[in-house]
Coordinates of C-alpha atoms and ligand atoms in Angstrom, one line a residue:
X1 CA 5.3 5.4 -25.7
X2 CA 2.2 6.8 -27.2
X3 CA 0.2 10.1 -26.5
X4 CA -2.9 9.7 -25.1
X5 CA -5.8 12.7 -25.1
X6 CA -6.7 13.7 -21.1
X7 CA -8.0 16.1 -19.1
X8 CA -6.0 17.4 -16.4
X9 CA -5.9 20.1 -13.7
X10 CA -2.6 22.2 -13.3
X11 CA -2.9 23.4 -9.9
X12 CA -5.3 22.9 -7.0
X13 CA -7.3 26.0 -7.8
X14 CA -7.3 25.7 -11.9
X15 CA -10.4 23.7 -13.7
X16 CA -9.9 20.7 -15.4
X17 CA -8.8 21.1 -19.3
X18 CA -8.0 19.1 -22.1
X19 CA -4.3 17.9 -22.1
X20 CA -2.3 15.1 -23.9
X21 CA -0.4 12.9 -21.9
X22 CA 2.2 9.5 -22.4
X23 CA 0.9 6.2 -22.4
X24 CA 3.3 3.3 -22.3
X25 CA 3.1 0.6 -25.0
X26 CA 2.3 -2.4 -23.4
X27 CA 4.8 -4.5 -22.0
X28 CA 4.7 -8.1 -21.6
X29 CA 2.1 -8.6 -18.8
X30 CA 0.2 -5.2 -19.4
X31 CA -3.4 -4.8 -21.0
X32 CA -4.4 -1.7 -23.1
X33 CA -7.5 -0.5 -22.9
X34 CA -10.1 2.1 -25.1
X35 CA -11.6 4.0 -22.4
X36 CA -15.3 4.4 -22.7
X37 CA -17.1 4.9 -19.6
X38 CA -15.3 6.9 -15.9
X39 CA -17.1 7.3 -13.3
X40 CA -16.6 11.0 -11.1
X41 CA -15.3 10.1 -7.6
X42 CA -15.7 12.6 -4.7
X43 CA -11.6 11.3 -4.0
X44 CA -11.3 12.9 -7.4
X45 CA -12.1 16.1 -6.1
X46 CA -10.5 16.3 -3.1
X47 CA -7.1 14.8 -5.3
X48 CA -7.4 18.0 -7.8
X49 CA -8.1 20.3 -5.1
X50 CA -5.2 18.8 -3.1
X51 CA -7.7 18.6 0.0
X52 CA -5.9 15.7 1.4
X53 CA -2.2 17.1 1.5
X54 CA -1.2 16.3 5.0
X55 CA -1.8 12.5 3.9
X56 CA -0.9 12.4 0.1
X57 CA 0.0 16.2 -1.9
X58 CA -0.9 16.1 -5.4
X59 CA 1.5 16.3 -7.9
X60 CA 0.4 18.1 -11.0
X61 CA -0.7 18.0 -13.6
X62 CA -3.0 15.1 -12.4
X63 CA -5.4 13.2 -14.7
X64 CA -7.7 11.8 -12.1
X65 CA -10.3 9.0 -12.6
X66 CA -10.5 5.7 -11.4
X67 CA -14.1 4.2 -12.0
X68 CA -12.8 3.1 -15.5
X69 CA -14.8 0.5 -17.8
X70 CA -13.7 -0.2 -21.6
X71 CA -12.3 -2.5 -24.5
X72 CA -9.4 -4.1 -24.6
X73 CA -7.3 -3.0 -27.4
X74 CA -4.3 -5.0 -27.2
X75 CA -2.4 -7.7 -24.7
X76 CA 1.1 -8.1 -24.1
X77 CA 2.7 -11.8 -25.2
X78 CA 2.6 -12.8 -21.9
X79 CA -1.0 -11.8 -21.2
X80 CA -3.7 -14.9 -20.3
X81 CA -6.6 -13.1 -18.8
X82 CA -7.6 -11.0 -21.8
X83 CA -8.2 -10.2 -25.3
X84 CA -8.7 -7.5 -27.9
X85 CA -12.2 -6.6 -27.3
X86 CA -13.1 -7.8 -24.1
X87 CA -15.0 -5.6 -21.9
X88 CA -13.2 -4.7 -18.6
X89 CA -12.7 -2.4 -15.8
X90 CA -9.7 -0.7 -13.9
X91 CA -10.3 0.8 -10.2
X92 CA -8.2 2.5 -8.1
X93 CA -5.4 0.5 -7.8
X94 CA -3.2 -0.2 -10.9
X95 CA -0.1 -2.0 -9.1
X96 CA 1.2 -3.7 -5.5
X97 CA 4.5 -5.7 -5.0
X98 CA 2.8 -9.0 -4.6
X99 CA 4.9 -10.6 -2.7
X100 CA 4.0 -8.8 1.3
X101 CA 1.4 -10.0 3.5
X102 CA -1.3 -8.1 2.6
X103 CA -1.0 -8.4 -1.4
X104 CA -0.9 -12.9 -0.4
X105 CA -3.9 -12.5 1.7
X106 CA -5.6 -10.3 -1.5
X107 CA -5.8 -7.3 0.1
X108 CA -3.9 -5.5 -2.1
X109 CA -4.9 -1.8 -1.2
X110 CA -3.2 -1.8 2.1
X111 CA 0.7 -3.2 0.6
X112 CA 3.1 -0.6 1.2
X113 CA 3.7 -0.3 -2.9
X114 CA 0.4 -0.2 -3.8
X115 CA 0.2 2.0 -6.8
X116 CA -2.7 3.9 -6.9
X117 CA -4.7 4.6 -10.7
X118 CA -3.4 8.3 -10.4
X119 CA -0.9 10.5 -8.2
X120 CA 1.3 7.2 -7.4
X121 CA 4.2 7.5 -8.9
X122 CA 5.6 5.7 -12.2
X123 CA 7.5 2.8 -12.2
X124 CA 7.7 2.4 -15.4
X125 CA 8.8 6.6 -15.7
X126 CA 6.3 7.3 -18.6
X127 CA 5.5 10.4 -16.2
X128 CA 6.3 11.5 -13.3
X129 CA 3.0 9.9 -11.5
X130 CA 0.5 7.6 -13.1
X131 CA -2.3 9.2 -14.4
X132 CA -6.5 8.2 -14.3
X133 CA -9.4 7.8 -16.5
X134 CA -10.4 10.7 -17.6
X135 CA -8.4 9.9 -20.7
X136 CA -9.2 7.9 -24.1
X137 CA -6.9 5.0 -23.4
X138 CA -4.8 3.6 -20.2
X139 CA -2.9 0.6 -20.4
X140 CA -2.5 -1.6 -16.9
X141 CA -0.8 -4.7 -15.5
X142 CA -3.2 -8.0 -16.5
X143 CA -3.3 -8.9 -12.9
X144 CA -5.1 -5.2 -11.9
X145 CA -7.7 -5.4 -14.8
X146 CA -11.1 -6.8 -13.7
X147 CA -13.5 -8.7 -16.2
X148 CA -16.6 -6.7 -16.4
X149 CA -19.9 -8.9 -16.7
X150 CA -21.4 -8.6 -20.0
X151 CA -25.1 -7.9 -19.1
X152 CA -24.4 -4.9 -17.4
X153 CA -24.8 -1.8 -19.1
X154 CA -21.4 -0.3 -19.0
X155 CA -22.2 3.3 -17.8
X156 CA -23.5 1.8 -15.2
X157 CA -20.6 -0.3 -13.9
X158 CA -17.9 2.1 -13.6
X159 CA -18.8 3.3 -10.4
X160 CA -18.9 -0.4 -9.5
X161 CA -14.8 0.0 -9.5
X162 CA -14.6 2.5 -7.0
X163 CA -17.9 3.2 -5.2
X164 CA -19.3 -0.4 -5.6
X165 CA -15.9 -2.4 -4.0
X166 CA -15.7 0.3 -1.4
X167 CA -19.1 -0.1 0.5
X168 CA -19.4 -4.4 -0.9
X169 CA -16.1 -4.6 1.0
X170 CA -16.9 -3.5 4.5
X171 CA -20.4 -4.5 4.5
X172 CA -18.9 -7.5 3.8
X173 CA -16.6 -7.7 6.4
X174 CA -18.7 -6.5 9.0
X175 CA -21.0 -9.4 8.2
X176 CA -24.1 -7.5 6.7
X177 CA -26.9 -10.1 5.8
X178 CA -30.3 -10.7 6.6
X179 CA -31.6 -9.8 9.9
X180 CA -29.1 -7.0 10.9
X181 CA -29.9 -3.3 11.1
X182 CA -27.8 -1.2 8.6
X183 CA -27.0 2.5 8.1
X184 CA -26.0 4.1 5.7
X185 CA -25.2 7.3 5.9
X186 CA -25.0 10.0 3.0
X187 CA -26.7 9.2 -0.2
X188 CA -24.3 10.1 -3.3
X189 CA -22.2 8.4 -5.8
X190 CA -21.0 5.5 -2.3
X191 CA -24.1 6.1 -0.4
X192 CA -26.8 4.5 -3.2
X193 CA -24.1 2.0 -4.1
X194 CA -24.1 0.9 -0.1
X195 CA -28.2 1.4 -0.1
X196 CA -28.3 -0.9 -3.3
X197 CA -26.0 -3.7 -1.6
X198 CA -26.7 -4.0 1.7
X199 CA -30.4 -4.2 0.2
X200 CA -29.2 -7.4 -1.8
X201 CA -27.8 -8.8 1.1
X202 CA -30.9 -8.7 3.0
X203 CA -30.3 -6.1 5.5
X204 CA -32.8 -3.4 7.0
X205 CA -31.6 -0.4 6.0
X206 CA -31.7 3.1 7.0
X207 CA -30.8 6.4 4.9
X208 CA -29.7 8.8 6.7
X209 CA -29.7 12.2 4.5
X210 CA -29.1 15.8 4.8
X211 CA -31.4 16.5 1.2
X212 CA -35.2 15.9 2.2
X213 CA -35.8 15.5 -1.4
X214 CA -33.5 12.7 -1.7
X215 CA -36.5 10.6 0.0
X216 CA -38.4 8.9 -2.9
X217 CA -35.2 8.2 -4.3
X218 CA -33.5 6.4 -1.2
X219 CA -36.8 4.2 -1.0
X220 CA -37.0 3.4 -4.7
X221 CA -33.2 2.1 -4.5
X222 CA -33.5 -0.3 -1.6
X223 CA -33.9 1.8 2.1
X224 CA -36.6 0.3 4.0
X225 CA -36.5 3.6 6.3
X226 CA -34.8 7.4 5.5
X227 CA -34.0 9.6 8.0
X228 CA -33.3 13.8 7.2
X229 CA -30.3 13.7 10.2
X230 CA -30.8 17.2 10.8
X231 CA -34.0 16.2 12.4
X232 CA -32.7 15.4 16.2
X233 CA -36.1 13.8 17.1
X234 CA -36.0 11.7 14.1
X235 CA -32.5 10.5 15.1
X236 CA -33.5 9.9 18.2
X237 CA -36.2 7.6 17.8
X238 CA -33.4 4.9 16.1
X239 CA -31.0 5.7 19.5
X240 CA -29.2 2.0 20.4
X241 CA -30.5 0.0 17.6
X242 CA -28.0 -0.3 14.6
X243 CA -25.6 -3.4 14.5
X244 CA -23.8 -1.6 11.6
X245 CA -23.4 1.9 10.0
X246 CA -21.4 3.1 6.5
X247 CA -20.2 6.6 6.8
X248 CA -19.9 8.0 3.0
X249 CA -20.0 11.9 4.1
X250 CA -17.4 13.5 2.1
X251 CA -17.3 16.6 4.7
X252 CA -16.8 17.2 8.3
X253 CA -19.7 15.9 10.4
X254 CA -21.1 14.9 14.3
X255 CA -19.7 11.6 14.0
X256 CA -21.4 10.7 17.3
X257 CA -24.7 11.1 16.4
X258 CA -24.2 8.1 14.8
X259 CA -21.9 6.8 17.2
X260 CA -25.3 7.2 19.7
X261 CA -27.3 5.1 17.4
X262 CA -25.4 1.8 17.6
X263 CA -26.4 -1.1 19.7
X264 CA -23.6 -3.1 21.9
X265 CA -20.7 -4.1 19.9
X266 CA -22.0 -2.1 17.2
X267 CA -19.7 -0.4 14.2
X268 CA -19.5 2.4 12.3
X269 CA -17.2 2.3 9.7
X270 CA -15.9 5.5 7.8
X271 CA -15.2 5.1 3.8
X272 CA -16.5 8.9 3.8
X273 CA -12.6 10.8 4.1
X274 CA -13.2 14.3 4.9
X275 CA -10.7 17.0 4.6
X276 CA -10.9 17.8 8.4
X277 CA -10.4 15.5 11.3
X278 CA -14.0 14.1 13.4
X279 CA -14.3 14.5 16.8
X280 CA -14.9 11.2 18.9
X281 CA -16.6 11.3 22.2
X282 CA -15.0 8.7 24.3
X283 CA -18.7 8.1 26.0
X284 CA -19.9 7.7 22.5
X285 CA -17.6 4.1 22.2
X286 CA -16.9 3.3 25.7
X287 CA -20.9 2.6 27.4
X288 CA -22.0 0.5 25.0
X289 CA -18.6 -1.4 24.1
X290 CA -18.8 0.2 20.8
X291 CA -16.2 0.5 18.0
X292 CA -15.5 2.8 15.1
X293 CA -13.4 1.2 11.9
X294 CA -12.0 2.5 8.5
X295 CA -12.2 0.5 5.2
X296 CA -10.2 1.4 1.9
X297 CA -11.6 -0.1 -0.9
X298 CA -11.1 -3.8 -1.6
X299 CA -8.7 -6.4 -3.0
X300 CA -8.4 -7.3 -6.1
X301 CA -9.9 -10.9 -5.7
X302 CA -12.7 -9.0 -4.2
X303 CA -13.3 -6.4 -6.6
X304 CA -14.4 -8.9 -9.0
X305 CA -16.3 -10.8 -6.8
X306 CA -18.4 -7.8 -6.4
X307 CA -18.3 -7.4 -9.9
X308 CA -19.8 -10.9 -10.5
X309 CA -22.1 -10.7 -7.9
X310 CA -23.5 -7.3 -9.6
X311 CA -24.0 -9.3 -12.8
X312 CA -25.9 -12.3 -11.1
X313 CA -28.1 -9.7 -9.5
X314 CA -28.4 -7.1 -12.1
X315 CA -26.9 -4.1 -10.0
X316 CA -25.1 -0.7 -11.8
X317 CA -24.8 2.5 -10.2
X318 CA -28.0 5.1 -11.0
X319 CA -25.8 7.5 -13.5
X320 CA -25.8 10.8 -15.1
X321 CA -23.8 10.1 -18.2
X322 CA -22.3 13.3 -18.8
X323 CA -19.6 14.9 -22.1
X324 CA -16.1 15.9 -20.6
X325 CA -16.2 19.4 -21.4
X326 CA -18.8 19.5 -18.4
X327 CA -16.7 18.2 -15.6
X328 CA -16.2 20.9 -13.6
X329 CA -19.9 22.1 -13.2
X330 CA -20.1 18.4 -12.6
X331 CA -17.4 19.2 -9.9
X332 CA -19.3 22.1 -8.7
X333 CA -22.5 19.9 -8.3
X334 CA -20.6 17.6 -6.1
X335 CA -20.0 19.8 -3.3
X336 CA -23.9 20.9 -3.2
X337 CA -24.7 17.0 -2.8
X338 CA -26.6 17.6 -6.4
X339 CA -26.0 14.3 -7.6
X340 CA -28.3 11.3 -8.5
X341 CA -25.9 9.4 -7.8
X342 CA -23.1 9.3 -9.7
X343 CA -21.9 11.2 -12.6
X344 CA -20.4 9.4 -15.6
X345 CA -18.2 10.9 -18.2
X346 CA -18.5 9.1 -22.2
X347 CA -15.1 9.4 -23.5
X348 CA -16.4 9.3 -26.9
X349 CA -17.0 13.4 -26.0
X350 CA -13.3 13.6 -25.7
X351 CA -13.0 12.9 -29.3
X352 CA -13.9 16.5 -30.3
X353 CA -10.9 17.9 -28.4
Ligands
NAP1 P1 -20.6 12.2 -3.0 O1 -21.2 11.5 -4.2 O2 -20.3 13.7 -3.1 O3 -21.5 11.9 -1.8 C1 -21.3 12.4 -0.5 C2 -22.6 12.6 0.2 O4 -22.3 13.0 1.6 C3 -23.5 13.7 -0.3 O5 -24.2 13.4 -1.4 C4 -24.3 14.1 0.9 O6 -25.4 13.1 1.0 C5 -23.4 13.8 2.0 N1 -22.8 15.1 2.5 C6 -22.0 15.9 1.8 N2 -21.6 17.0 2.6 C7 -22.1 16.8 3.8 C8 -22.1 17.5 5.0 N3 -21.4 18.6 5.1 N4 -22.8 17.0 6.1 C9 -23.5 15.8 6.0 N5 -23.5 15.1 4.8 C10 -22.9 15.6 3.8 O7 -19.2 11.5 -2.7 P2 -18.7 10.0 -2.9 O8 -18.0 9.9 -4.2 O9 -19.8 9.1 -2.5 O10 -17.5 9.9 -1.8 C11 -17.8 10.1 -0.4 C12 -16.5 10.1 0.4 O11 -15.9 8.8 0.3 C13 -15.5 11.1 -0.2 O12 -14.8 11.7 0.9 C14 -14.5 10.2 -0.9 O13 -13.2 10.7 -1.0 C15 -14.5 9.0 0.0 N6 -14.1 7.7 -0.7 C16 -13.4 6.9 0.1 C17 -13.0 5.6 -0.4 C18 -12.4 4.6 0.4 O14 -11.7 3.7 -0.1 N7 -12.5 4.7 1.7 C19 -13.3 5.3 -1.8 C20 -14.0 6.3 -2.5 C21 -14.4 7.5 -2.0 P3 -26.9 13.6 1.4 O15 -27.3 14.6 0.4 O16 -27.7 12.4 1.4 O17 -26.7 14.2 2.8
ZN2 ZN1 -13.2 6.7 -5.7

């Protein structure tokens, strides 16, 4: 065991501080890794605020972060993936059983022992719960660690881990490619990553914003059309037409607005996770045979597909590389949608702790 610097939260109502936490040394199959680059998730927030109790309670101190790019340091002997000084990435999954349906079929975030990056508990009992990337090092089973393309600048790809895998996957999934109407709704750290994306795949998309000024900014990253949803008229005009909509709103929200805008047998899928429950209207789904899906990230395999895929076509999240000491106005920021689009922390700030 080694100590590792952090920052952590002690309670849901305390600001993020500098801590010092235990790594593991590396066992056989594990990678360690010099953290350079995290990314600031929205799940981060609701995590350290303990937003989403009634599904998973925090257990604190947590050391959140999962949009986590860096160096390898060091392999285990029975490592065959990596090497000291690779570039790679860790998202939000750091372990799964391997062996149940949904780990064989690669979709590791839905096995029943899924370990999640932070708040899962330990296995190995370094600490109570496994903790995340805001931290100088983590160390990581070989089979969780994704290889990071090297022309990518490396701010730039952490949110790739989280964000980028959890609108690639559903998009995916729900067949987005050239020719097909797309929404996406909410532009922040998911939203752009989803704009950027379906873009690539050939899609027409649609913005659909609450922050007017957000407008230049949703055109320049790949919307062929925005919409300010507070507008009814504007929404309106797009009633019946959309074979597919992302949901990335962080907060509750008419959920049938959107609903409304789908053409038969359209979807809607929600990666947005809101504190609160939505309300559905059952005419909403049922008159135009519509349906309404969830989608949790994406499976390993997956993940660095996307990855891959980001590299051939020279896509990274648009980043605000910020030190660690200014997390929680960073945090702050968040919840007044002031982000463009994601905020990155550069570990090397954590040095000065
Ligand atoms: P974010 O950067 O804060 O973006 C959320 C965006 O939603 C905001 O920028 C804003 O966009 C819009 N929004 C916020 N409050 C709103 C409200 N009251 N009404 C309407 N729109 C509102 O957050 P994020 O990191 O992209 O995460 C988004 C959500 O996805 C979070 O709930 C997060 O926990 C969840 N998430 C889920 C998964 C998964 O696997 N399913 C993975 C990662 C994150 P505009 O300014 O454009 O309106
Ligand atoms: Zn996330």
């Amino acid at each position: 065991m080694y100590n590792a610097k952090a920052y952590s939260a002690a309670s849901a109502t305390s600001p993020l501080a500098s801590d010092t936490i235990p790594r593991r040394d590396p066992t056989e199959h594990d990678v360690q890794i010099e953290i350079l680059f995290c990314g600031i998730c929205h799940s981060d927030l609701h995590s350290v605020r303990n937003e989403w109790s009634d599904f998973m309670s925090t257990t604190y101190p947590i050391v959140p972060g999962h949009e986590i790019v860096g160096r390898v340091t060091k392999v285990g002997s029975a490592v065959t993936k990596y090497k000291p000084g690779d570039a790679v990435g860790v998202g939000c999954m750091v372990d799964s059983d391997g062996t149940c349906p949904h780990c064989k079929d690669g979709l590791e975030q839905f096995c029943q022992n899924m370990i999640l990056t932070y708040n899962s508990p330990d296995k190995h009992k370094t600490a109570p719960v496994t903790y995340g990337g805001y931290s100088d090092s983590v160390v990581v089973n070989e089979r969780f660690v994704l290889r990071v393309p090297e022309n990518l600048d490396l701010a730039g790809v952490a949110p790739l881990l989280c964000a980028g895998i959890t609108t690639y996957s559903p998009l995916r999934h729900w067949g987005v490619t050239k020719g097909k109407k797309v929404g996406v709704v909410g532009l922040g750290g998911l939203g752009h990553m989803g704009v950027k994306l379906a873009h690539a795949f050939g899609a027409h998309v649609v913005v659909f914003t609450t922050s007017p000024d957000k407008t230049e900014d949703a055109l320049r990253l790949g919307a062929d059309e925005v919409v300010v949803s507070r507008n009814a008229d504007e929404m309106q005009k797009h009633a019946g037409s959309f074979d597919f909509i992302l949901d990335t709103v962080s907060a509750k929200h008419d959920i049938n607005a959107y609903l409304n805008l789908l053409t038969r047998d359209g979807n809607i899928t929600l990666v947005g996770a809101p504190e609160k429950p939505l309300d559905v209207a059952a005419f909403s789904l049922i008159m135009a045979r519509r349906s309404l899906s969830g989608s949790s990230i994406g499976g390993i395999a997956e993940t660095q597909e996307m990855l891959d895929f980001c590299g051939q076509h020279n896509i990274t999240a648009d980043v605000e590389v910020i030190p660690i000491q200014k997390v929680n106005e960073a945090y702050d920021r968040l919840l007044k949608s002031d982000v463009k689009y994601r905020f990155v922390i550069d570990m090397a700030s954590l040095k000065s702790e």
